[in-house]
Coordinates of C-alpha atoms in Angstrom, one line a residue:
X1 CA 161.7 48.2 118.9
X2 CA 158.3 47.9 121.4
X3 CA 157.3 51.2 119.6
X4 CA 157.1 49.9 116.1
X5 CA 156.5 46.1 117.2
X6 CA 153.2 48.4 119.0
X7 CA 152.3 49.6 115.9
X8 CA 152.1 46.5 113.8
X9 CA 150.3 44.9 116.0
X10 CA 147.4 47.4 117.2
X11 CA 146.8 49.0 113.4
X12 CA 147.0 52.5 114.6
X13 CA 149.1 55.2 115.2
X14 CA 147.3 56.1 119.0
X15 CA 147.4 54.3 121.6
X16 CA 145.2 51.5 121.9
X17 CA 144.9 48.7 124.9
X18 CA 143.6 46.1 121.5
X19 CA 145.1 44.8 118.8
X20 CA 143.9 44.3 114.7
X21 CA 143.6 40.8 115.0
X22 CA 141.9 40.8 118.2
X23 CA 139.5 43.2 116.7
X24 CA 139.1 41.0 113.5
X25 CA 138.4 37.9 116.0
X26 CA 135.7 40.1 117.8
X27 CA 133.5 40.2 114.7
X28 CA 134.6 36.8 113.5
X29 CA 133.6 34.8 116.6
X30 CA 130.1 33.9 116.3
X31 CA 131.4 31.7 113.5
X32 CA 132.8 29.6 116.1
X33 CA 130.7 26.6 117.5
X34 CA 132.4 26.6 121.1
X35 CA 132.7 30.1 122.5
X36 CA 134.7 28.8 125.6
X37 CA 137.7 28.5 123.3
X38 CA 139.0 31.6 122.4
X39 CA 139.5 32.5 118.9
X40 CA 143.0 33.5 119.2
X41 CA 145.6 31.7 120.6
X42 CA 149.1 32.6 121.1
X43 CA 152.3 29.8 121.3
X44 CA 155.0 33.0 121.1
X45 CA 153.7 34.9 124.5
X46 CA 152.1 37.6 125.5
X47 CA 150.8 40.1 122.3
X48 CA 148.5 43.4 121.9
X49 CA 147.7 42.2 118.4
X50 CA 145.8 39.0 119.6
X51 CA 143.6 41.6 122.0
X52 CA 140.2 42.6 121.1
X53 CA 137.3 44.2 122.9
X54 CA 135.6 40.6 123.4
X55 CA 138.7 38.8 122.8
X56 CA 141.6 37.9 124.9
X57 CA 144.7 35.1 123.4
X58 CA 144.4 31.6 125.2
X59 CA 148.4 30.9 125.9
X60 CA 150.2 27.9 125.4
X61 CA 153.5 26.4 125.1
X62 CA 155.1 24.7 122.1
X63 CA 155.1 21.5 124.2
X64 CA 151.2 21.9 125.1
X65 CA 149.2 22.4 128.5
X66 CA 150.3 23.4 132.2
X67 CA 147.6 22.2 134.2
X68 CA 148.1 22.4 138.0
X69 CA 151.0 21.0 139.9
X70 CA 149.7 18.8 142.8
X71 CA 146.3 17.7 141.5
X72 CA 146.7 14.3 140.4
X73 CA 147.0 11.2 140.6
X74 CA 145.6 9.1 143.5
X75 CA 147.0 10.2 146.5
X76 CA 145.5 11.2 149.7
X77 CA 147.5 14.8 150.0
X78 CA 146.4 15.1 145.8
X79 CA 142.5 14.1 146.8
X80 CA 142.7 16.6 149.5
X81 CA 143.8 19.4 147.4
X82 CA 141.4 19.0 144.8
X83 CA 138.7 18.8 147.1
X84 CA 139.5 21.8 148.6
X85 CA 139.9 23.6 145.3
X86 CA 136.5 22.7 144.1
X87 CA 134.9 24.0 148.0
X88 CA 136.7 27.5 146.7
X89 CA 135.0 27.6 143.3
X90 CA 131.5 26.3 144.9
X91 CA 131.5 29.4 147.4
X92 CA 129.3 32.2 146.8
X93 CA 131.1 35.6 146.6
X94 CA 129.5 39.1 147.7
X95 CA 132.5 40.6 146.3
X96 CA 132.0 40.9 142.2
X97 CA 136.3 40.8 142.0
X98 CA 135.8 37.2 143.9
X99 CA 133.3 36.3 141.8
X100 CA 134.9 36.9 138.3
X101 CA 138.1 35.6 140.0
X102 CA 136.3 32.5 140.8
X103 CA 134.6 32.4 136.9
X104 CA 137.9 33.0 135.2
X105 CA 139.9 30.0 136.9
X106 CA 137.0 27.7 137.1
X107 CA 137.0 28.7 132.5
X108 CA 140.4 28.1 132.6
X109 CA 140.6 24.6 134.3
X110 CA 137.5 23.7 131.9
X111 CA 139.5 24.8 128.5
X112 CA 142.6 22.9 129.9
X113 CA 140.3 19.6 130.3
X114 CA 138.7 20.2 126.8
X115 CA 142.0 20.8 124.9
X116 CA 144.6 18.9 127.0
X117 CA 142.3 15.4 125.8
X118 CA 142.9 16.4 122.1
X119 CA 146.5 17.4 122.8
X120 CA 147.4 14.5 125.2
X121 CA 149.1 11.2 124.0
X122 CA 146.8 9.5 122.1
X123 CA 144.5 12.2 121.4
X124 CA 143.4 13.4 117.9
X125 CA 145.9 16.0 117.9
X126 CA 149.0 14.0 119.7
X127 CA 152.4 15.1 119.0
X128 CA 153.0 12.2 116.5
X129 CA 149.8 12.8 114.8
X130 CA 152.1 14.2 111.7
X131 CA 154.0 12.5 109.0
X132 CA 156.4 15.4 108.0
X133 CA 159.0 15.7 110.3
X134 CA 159.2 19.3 111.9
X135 CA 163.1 20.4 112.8
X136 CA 163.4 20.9 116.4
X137 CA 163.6 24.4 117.1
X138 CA 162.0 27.1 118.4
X139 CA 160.0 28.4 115.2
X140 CA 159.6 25.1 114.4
X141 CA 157.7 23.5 117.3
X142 CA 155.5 26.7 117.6
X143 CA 153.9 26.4 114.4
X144 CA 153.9 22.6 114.8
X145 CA 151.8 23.1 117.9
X146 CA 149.4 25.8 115.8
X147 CA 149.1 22.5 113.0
X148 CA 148.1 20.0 116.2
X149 CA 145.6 23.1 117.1
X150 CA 144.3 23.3 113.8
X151 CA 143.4 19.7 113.4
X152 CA 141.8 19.8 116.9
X153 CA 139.3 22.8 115.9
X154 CA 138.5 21.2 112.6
X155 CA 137.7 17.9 114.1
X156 CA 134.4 17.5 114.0
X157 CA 133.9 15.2 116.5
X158 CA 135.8 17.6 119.0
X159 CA 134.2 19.9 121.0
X160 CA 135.7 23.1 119.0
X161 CA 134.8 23.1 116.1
X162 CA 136.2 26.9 115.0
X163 CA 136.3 28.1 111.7
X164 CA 137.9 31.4 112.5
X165 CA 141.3 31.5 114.4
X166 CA 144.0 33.9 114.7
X167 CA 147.8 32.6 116.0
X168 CA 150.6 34.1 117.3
X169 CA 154.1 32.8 117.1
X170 CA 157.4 34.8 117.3
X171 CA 160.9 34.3 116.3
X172 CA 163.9 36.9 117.4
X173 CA 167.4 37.0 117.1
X174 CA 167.2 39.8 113.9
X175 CA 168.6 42.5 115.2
X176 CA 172.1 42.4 113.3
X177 CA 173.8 45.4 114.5
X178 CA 177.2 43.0 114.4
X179 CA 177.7 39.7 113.1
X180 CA 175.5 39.8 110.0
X181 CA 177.0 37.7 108.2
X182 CA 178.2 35.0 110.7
X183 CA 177.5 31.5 109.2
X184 CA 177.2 30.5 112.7
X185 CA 173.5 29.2 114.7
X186 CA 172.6 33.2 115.3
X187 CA 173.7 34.3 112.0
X188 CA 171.1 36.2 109.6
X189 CA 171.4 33.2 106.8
X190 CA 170.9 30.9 109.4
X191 CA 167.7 32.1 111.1
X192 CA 166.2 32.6 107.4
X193 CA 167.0 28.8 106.7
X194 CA 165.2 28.4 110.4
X195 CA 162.0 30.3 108.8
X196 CA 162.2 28.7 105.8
X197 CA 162.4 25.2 106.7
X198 CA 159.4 25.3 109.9
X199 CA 157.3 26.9 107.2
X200 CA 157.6 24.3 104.6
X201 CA 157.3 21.6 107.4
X202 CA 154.0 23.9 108.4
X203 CA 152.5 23.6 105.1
X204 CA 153.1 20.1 104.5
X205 CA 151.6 19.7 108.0
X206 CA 148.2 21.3 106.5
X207 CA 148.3 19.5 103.7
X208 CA 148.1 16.7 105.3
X209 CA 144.6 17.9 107.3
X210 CA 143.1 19.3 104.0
X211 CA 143.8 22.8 106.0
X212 CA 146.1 24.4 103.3
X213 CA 143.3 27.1 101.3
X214 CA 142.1 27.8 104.7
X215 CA 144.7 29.1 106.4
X216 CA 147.2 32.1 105.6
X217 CA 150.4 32.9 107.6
X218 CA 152.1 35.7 107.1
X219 CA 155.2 37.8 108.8
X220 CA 155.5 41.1 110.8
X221 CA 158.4 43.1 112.4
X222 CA 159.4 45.6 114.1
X223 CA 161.4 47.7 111.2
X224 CA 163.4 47.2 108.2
X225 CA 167.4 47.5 108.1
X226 CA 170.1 49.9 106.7
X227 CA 171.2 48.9 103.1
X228 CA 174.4 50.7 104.1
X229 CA 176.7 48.3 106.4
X230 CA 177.4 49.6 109.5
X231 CA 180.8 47.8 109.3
X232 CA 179.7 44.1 110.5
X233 CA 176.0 44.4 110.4
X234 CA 173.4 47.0 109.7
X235 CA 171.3 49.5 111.4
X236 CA 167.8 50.2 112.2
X237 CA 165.7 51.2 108.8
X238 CA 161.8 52.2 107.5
X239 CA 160.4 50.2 104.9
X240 CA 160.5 46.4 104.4
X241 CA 159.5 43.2 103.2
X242 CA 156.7 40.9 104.4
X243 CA 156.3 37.4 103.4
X244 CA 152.4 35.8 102.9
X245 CA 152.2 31.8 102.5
X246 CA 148.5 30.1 102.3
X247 CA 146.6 28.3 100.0
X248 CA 144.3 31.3 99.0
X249 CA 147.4 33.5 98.2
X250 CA 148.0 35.0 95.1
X251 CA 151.5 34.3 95.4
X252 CA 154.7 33.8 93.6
X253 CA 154.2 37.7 93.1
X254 CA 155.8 40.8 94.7
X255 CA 153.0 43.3 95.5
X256 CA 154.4 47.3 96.1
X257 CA 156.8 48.8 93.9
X258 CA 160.0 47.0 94.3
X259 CA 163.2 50.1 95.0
X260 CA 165.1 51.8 93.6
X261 CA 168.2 50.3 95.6
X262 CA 170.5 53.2 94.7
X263 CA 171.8 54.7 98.1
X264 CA 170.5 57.8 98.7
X265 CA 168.6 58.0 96.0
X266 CA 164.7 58.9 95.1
X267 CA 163.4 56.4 97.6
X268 CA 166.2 55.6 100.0
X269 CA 167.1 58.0 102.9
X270 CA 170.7 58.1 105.0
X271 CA 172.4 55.0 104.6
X272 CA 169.4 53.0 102.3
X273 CA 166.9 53.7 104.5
X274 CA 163.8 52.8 102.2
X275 CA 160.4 54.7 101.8
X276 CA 158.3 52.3 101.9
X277 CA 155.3 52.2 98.6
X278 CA 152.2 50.5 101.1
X279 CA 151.3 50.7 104.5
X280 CA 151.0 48.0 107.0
X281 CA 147.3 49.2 107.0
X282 CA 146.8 48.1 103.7
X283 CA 148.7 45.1 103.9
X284 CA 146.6 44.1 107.0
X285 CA 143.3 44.9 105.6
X286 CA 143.7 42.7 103.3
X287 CA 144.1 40.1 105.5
X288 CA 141.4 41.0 107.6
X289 CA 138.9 41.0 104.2
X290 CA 140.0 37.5 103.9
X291 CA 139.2 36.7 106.9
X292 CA 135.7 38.1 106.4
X293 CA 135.6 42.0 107.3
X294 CA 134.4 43.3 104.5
X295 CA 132.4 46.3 105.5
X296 CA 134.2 49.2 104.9
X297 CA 133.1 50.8 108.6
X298 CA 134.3 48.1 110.1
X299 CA 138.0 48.1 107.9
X300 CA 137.9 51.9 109.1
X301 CA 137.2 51.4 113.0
X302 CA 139.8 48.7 113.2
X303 CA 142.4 50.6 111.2
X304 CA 142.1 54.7 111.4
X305 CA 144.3 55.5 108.8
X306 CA 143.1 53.0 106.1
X307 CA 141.0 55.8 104.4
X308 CA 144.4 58.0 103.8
X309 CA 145.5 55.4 101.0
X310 CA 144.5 54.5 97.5
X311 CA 143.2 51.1 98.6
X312 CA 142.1 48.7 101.1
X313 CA 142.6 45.6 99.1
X314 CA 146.3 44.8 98.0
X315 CA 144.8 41.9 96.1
X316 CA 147.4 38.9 97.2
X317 CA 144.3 37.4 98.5
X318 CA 141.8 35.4 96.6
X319 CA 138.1 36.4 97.2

């Protein structure tokens, strides 16, 4: 599972310390007013996709912030603390580890202020801020908080102001080796219903900002599945499906040559393991030309094996 999960998310088939989108963000960030703010941000934990040579994912719950514990409020212990705090991060360091130390916490405290007044009650990006209602689950209430973040950045009296941004959220519970077919809460129908319903209570949340032709969400996994049955579930498998959803998809369409689903036959392996007809390569530099690498150097640096297939542009995006 890490090993193909790895894969998706770094582009390559060597290792790699940074990811495709990280990569994409790297060339994309000068487009971004404030460059305190980083361009991707992750609600779903820790990634290599979101890592570039520049570019590192801020982190952040579905419920918002974590600032400090013990910093507030008006006490004299609280008034001691912070004043002790700040005397740290007013010291000069000899040591250069100190020193970056120092720089990194002293960035951090500064994003939390800046984003934690848009995020806060009453801010512009408050967790009432939509109409639609989003259900209250895990999927859910990450890509609710990505919505609140997108309003923040496009806000232009907020001190953001991004117009290229790469999220992260993550949903598990797919790994159906039994139980595929349960109609219960960890069933596979149930977690698509789960997919399905916090991404059309996504895109009526961008609708409602003017947000939906500029932004594009779109699914990766680890590997595909048997079409064989195992008995009560299936096994793992090559080729699969990935879903796109934005405003400037082509969509209602099925891009790739849709199989053969005869078992064992001309495209299926042991037990309906399919060959798969694109590459993730191609599927994610299309993405990345979207979000404005165009140069075909660049389309090659990020992703190695690009030039060993018949196109770089699937052509679900719109120019």
């Amino acid at each position: 599972h890490s090993d193909q999960e790895n894969l998706w998310h770094i582009g390559r088939t060597t290792a790699s310390a940074r990811g495709w989108g990280g990569q994409v963000a790297d060339l994309g960030r000068t487009n971004n007013l404030n460059q305190l703010v980083s361009p991707c941000i992750s609600i779903g934990g820790g990634n290599r996709f979101e890592v570039g040579a520049s570019t590192f994912p801020y982190q952040l719950s579905s419920s918002g912030l974590s600032g400090l514990s013990g910093m507030t409020g008006t006490s004299t212990e609280g008034a001691a603390r912070r004043g002790a705090l700040q005397q740290l991060l007013d010291a000069t360091y000899v040591s250069p580890y100190q020193d970056e130390y120092r720089n990194v916490f002293q960035r951090s405290r500064d994003l939390y202020d800046l984003l934690n007044s848009g995020l806060a009650n009453g801010g512009i990006a408050a967790s009432d801020v939509f109409n639609v209602a989003f259900p209250n689950e895990s999927l859910a209430n990450q890509l609710k908080m990505v919505a609140r973040m997108i309003k923040l950045s496009r806000d232009t009296s907020f001190n953001v102001q991004h117009s290229r941004q790469i999220y992260y959220v993550r949903l598990g519970g797919f790994d159906m080796h039994d139980n595929l077919m349960s109609t219960g809460t960890n069933g596979h129908a149930n977690l698509l219903t789960r997919v399905s319903q916090a991404m059309g209570a996504f895109w009526t949340a961008l609708g409602e900002i003017g947000a939906q032709s500029q932004v594009t969400a779109f699914t990766m996994s680890d590997f595909a599945r048997t079409l064989s049955t195992n008995g009560n579930g299936s096994d793992h498998a090559w080729g699969s499906v990935s879903m796109v959803m934005g405003g400037a998809v082509n969509g209602g369409k099925l891009y790739g040559e849709f199989p053969d689903q005869t078992l064992n036959g001309p495209v299926s392996l042991s037990r309906g393991q399919f060959i798969p007809s694109i590459s993730v390569d191609q599927m994610a530099a299309t993405l990345a030309r979207w979000m404005g690498v165009t140069s075909t150097t660049d389309l090659n640096t990020i992703f190695p094996n690009l030039p060993n297939f018949s196109t770089n542009n699937l052509g679900f995006m719109q120019p």
